[in-house]
mmCIF file of N, CA and C in Angstrom:
data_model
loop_
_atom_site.group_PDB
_atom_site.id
_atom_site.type_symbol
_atom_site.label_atom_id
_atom_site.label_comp_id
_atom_site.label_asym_id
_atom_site.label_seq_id
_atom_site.Cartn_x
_atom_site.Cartn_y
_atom_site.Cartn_z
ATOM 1 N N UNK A 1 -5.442 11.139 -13.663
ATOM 2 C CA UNK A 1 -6.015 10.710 -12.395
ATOM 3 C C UNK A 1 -5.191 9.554 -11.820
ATOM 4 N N UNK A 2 -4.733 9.642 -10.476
ATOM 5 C CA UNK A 2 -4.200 8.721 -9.558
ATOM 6 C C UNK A 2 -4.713 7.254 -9.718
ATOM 7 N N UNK A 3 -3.845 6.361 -10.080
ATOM 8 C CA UNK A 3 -4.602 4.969 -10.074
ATOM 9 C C UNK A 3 -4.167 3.444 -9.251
ATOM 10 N N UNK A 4 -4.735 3.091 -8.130
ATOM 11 C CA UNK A 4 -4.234 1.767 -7.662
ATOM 12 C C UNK A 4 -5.186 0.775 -7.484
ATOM 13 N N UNK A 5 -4.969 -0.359 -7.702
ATOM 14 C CA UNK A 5 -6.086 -1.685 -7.760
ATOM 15 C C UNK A 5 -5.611 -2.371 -6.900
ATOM 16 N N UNK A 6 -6.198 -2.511 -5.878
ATOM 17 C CA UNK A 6 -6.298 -3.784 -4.924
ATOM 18 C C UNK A 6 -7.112 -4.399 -5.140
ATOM 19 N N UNK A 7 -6.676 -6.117 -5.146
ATOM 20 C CA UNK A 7 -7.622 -7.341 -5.324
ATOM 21 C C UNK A 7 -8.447 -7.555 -4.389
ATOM 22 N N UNK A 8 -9.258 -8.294 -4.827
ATOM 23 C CA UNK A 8 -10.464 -8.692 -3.149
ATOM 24 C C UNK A 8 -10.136 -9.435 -2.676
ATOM 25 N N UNK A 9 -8.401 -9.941 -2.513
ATOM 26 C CA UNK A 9 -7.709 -10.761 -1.475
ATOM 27 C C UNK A 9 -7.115 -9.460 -0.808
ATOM 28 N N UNK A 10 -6.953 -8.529 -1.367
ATOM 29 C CA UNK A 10 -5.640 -7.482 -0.355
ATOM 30 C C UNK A 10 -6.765 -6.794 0.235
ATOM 31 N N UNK A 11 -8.328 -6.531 -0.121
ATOM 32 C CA UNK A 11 -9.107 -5.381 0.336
ATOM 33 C C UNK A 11 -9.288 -5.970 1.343
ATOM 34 N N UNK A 12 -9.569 -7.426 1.451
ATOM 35 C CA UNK A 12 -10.317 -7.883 2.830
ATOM 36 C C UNK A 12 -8.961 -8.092 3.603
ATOM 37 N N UNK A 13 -7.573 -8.303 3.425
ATOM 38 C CA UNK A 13 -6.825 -8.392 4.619
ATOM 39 C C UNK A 13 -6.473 -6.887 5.005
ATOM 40 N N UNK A 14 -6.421 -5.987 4.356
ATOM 41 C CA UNK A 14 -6.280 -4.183 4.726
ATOM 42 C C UNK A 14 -7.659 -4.145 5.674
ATOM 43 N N UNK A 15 -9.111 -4.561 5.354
ATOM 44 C CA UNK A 15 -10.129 -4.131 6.177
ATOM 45 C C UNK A 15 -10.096 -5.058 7.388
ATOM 46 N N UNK A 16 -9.569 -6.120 7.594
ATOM 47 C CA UNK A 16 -8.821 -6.895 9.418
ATOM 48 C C UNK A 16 -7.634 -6.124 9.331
ATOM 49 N N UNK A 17 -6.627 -4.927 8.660
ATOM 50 C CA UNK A 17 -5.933 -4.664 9.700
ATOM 51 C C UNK A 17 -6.437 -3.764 10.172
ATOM 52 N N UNK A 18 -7.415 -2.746 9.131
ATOM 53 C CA UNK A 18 -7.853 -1.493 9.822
ATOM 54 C C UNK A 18 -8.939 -1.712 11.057
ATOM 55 N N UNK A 19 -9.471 -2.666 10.892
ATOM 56 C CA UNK A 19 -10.994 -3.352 11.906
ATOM 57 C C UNK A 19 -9.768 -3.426 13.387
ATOM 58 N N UNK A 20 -8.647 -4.393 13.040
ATOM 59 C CA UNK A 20 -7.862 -4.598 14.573
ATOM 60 C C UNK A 20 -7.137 -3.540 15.077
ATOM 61 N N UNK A 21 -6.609 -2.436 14.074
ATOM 62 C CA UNK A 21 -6.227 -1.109 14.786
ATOM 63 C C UNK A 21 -7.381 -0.380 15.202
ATOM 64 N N UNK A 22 -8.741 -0.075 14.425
ATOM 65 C CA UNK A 22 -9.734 1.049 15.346
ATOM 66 C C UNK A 22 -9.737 -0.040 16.513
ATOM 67 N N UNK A 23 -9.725 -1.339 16.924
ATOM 68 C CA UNK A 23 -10.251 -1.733 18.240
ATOM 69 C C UNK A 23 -9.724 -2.041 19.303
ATOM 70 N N UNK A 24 -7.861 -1.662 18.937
ATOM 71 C CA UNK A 24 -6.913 -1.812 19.755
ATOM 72 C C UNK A 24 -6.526 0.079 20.300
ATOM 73 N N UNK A 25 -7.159 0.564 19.035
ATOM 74 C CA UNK A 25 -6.849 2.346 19.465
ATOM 75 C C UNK A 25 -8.040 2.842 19.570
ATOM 76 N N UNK A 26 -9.448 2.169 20.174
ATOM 77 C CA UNK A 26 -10.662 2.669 20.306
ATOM 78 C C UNK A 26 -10.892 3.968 19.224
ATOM 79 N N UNK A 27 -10.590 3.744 17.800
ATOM 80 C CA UNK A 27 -11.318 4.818 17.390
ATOM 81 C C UNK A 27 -11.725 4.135 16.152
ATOM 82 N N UNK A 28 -12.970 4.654 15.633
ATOM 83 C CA UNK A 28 -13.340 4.531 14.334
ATOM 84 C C UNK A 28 -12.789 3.851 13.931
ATOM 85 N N UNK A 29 -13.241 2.337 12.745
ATOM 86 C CA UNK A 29 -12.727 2.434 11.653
ATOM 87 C C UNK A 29 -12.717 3.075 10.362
ATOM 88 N N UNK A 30 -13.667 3.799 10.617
ATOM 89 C CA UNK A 30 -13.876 4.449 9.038
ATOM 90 C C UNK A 30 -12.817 6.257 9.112
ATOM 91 N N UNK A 31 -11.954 6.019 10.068
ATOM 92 C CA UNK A 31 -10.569 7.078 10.076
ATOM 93 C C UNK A 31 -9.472 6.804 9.980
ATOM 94 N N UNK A 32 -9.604 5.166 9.474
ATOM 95 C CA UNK A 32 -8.550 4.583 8.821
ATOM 96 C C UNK A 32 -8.345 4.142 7.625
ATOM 97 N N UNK A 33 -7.141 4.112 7.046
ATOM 98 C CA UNK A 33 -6.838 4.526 5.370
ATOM 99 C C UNK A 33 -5.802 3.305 5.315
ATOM 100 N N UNK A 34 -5.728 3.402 3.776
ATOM 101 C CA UNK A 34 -4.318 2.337 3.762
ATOM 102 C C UNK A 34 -3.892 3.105 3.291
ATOM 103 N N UNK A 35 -2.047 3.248 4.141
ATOM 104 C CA UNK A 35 -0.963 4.124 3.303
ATOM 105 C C UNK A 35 0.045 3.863 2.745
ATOM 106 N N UNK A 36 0.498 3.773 1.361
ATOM 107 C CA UNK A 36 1.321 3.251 1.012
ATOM 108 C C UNK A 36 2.464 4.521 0.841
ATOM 109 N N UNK A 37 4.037 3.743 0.827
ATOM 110 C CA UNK A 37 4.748 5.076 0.869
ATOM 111 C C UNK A 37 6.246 4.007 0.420
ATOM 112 N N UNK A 38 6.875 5.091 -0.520
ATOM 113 C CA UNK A 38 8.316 4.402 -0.979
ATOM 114 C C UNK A 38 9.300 4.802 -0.181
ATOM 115 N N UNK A 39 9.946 4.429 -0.311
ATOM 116 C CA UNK A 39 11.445 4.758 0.721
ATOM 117 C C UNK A 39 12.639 4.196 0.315
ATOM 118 N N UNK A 40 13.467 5.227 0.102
ATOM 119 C CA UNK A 40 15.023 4.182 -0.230
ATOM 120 C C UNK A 40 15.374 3.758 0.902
ATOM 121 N N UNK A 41 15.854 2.550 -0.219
ATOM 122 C CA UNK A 41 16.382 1.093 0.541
ATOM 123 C C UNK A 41 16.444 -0.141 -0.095
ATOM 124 N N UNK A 42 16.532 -1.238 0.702
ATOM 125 C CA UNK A 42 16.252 -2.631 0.026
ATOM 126 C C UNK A 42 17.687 -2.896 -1.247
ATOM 127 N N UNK A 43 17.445 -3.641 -1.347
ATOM 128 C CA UNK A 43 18.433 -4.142 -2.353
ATOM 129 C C UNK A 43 18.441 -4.526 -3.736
ATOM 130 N N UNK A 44 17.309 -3.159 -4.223
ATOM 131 C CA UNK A 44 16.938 -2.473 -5.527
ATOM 132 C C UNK A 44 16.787 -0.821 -5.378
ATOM 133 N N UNK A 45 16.930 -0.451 -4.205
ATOM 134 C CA UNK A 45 16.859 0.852 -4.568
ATOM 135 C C UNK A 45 15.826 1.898 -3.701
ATOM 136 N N UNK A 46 14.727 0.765 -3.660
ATOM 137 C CA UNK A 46 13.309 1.526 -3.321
ATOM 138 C C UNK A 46 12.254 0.489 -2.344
ATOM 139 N N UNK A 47 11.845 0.508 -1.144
ATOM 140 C CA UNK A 47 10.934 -0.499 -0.352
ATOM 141 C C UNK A 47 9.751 0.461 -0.437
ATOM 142 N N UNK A 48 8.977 -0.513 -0.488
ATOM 143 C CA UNK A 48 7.312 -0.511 -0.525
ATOM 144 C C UNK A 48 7.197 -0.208 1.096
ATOM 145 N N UNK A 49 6.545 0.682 1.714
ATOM 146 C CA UNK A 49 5.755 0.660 3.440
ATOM 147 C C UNK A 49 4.594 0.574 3.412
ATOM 148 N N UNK A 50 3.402 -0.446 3.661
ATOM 149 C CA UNK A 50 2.559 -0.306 3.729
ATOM 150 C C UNK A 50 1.925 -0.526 5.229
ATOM 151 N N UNK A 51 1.022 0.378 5.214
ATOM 152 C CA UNK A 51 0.289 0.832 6.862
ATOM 153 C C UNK A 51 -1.125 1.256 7.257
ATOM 154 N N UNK A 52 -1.606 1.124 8.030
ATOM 155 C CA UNK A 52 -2.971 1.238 8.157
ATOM 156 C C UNK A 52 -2.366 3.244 9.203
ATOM 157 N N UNK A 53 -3.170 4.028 8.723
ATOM 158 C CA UNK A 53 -2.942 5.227 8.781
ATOM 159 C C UNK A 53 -4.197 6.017 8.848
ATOM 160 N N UNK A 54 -4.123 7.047 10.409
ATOM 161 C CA UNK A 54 -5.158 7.939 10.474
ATOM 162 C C UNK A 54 -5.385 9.345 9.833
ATOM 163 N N UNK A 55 -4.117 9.785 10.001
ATOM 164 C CA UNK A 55 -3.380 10.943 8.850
ATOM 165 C C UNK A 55 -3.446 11.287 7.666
ATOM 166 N N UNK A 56 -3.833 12.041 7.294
ATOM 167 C CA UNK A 56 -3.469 12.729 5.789
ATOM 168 C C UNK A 56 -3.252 14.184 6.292
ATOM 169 N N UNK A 57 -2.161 14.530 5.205
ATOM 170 C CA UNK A 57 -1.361 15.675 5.049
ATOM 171 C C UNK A 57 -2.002 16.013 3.837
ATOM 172 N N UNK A 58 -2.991 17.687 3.752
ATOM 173 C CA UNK A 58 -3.809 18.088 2.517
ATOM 174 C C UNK A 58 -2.809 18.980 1.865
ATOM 175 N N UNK A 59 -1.182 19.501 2.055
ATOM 176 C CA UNK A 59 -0.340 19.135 1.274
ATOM 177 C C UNK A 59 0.612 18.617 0.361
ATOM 178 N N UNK A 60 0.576 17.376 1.055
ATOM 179 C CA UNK A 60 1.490 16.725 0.102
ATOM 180 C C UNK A 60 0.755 14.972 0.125
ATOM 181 N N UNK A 61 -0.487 14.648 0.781
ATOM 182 C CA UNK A 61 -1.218 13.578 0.414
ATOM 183 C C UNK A 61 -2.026 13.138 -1.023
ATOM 184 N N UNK A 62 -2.184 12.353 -1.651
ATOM 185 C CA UNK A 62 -3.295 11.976 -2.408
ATOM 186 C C UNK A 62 -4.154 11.113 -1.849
ATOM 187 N N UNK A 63 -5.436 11.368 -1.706
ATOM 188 C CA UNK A 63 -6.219 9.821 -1.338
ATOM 189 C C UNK A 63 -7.129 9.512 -2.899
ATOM 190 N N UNK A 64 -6.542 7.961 -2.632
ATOM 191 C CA UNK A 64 -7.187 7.308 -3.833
ATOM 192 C C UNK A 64 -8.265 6.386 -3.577
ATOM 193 N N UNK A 65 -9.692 6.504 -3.809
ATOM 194 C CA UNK A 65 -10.753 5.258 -3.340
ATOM 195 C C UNK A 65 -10.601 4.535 -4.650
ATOM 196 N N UNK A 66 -10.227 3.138 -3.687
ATOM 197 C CA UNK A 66 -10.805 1.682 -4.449
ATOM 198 C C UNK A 66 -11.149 0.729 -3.345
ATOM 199 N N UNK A 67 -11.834 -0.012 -4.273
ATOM 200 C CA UNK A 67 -12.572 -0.903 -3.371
ATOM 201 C C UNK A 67 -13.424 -0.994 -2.432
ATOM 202 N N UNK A 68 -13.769 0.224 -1.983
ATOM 203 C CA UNK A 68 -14.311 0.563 -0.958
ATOM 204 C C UNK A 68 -13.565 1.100 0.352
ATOM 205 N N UNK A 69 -12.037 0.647 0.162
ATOM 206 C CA UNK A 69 -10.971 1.753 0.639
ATOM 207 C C UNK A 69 -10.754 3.152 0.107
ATOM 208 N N UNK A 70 -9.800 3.647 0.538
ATOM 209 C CA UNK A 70 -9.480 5.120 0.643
ATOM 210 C C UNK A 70 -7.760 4.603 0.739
ATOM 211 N N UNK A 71 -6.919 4.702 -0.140
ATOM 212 C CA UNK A 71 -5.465 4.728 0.120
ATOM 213 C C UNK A 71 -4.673 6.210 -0.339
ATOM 214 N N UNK A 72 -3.570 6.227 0.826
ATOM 215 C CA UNK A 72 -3.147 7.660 0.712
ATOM 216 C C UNK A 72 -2.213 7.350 0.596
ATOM 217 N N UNK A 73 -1.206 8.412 -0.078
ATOM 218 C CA UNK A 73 0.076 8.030 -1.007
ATOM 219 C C UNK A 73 0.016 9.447 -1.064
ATOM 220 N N UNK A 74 1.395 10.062 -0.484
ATOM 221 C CA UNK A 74 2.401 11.413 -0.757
ATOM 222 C C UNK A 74 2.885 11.325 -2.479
ATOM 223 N N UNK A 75 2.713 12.475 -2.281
ATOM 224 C CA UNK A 75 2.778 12.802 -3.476
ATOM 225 C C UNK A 75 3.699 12.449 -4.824
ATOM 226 N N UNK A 76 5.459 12.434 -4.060
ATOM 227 C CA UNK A 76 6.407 11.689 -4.320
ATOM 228 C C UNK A 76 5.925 10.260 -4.682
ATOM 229 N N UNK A 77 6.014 9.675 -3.403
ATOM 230 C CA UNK A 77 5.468 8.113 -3.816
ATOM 231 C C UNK A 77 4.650 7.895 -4.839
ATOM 232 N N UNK A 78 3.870 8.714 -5.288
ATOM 233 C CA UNK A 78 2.692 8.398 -6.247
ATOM 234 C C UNK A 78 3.318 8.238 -7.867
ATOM 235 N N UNK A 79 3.969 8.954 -7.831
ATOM 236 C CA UNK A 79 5.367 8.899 -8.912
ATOM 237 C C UNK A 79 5.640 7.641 -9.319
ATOM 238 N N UNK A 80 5.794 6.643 -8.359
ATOM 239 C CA UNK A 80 6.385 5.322 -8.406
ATOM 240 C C UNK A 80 5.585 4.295 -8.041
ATOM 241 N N UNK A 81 4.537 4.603 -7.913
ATOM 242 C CA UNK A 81 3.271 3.109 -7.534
ATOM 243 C C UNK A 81 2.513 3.692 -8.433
ATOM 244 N N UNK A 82 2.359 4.674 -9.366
ATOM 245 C CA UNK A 82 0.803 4.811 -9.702
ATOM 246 C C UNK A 82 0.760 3.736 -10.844
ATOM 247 N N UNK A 83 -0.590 2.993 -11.013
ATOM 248 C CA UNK A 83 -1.078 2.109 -12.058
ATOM 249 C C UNK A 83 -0.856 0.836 -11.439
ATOM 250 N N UNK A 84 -0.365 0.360 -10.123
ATOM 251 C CA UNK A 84 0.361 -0.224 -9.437
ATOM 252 C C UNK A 84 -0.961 -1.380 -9.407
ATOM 253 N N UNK A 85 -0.674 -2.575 -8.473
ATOM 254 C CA UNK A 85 -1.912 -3.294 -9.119
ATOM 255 C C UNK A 85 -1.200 -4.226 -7.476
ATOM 256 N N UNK A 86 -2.353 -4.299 -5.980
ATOM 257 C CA UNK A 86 -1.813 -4.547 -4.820
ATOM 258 C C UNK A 86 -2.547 -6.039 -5.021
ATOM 259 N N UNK A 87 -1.865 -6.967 -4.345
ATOM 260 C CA UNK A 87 -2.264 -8.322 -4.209
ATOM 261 C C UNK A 87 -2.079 -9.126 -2.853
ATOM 262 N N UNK A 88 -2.878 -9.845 -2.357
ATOM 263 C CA UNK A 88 -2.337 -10.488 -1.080
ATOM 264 C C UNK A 88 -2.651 -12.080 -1.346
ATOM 265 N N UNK A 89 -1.407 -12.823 -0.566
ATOM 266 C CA UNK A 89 -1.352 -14.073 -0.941
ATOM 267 C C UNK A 89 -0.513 -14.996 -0.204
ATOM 268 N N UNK A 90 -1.121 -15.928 -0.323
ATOM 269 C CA UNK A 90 -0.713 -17.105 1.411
ATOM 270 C C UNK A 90 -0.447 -18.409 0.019
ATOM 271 N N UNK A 91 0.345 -19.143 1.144
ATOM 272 C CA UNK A 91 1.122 -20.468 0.067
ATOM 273 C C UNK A 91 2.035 -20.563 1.373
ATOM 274 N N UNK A 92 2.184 -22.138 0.893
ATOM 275 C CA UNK A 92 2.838 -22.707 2.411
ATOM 276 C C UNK A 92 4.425 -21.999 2.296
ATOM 277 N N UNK A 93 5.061 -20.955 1.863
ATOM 278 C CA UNK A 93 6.316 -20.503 2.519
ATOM 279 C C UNK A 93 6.082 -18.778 3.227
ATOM 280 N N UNK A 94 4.675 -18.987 3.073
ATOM 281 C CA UNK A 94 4.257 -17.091 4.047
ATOM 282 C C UNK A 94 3.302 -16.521 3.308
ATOM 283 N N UNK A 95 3.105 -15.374 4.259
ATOM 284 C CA UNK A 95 1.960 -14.776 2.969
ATOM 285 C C UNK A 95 2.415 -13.381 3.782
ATOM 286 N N UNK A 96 1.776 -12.290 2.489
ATOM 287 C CA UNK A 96 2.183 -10.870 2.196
ATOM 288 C C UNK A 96 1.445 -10.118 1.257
ATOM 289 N N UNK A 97 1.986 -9.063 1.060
ATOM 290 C CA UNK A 97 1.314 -8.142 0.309
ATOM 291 C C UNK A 97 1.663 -8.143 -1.403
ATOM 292 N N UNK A 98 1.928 -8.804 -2.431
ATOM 293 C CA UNK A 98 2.600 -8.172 -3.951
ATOM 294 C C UNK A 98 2.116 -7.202 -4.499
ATOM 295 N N UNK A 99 2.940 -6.355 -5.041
ATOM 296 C CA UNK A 99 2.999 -4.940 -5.735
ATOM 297 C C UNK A 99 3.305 -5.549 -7.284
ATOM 298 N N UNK A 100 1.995 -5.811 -8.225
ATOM 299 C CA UNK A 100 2.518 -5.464 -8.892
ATOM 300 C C UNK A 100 3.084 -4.150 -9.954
ATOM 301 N N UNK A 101 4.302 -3.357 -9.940
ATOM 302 C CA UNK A 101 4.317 -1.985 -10.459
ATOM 303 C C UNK A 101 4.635 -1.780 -11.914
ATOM 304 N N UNK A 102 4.017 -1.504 -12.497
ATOM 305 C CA UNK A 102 4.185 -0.609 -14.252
ATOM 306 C C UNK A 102 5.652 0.077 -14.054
ATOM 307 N N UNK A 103 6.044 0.986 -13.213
ATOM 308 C CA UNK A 103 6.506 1.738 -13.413
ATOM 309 C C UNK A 103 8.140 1.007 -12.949
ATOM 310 N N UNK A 104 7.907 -0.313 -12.211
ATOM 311 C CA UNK A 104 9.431 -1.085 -11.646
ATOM 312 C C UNK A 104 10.337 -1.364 -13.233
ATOM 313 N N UNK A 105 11.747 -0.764 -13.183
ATOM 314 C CA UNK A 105 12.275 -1.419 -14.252
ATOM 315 C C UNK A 105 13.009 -2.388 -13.705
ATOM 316 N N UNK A 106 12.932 -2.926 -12.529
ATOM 317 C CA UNK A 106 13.569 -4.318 -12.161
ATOM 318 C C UNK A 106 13.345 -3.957 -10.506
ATOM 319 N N UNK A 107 13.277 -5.637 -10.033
ATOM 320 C CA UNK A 107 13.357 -5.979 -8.528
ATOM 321 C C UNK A 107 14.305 -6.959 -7.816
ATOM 322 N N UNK A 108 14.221 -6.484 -6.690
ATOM 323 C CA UNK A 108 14.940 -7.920 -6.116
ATOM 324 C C UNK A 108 14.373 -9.317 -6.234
ATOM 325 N N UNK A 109 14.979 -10.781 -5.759
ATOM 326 C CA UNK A 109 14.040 -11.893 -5.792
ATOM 327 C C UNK A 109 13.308 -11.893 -5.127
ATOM 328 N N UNK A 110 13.318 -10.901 -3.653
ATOM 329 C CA UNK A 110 12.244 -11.442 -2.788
ATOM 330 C C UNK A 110 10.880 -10.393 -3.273
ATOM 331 N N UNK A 111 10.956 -9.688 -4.119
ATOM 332 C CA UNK A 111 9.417 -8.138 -4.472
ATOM 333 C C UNK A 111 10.072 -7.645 -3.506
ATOM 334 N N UNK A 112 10.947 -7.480 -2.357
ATOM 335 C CA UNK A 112 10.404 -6.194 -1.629
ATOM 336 C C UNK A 112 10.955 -4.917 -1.862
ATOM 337 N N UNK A 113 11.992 -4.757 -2.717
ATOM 338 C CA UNK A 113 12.328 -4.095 -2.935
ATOM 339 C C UNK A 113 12.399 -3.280 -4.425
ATOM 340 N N UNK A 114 12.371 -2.378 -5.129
ATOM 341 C CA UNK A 114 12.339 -2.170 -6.399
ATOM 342 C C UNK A 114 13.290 -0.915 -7.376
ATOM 343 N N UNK A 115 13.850 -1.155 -8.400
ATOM 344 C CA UNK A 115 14.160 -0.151 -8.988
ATOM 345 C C UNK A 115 13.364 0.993 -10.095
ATOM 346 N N UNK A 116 13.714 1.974 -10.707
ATOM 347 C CA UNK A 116 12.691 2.640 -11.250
ATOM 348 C C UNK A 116 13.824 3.448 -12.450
#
């Protein structure tokens, strides 16, 4: 079974982005998902995309509930985040999303990028 943990710092900043997209695209929030998705690149190999998303593809999507979210992750990607463990976090040089991944065998200094 598909597995991702978001903290109850990342659930509540995913539920203000999904709350400010249904009210900037007048629709529902509850037809919005968090989507995470890998992509080569970055300067390890592999970038994290994360997005507030109305879409699922019942081919090649997984949706995973935690938290009281729903996150969707292609199938590929799931390969490389699953067990993955999402974090959000502010400190006086920025704040963002951390991934931490099981499956990273090394990253860049800044997280955003990862190898496998």
């Amino acid at each position: 079974m598909p597995e991702l943990t978001l903290t109850d710092r990342a659930i509540a900043k995913v539920k203000n982005y999904i709350a400010a997209t249904a009210l900037e695209t007048k629709q529902p929030s509850e037809s919005y998902r968090l989507r995470i998705r890998i992509q080569g690149g970055g300067c390890s190999g592999f970038s994290y995309m994360l997005g507030v998303d109305n879409s699922v593809n019942d081919k090649t999507d997984i949706i995973i509930p935690t938290g009281g979210l729903e996150v969707v992750v292609d199938k590929k990607s799931l390969l490389y985040v699953n067990g993955s463990i999402i974090d959000y976090f502010e400190d006086f040089m920025g704040s963002g999303f951390k991934i931490t991944n099981p499956n990273a065998t090394g990253s860049c200094g800044c997280g955003k990028s990862f190898n496998a």
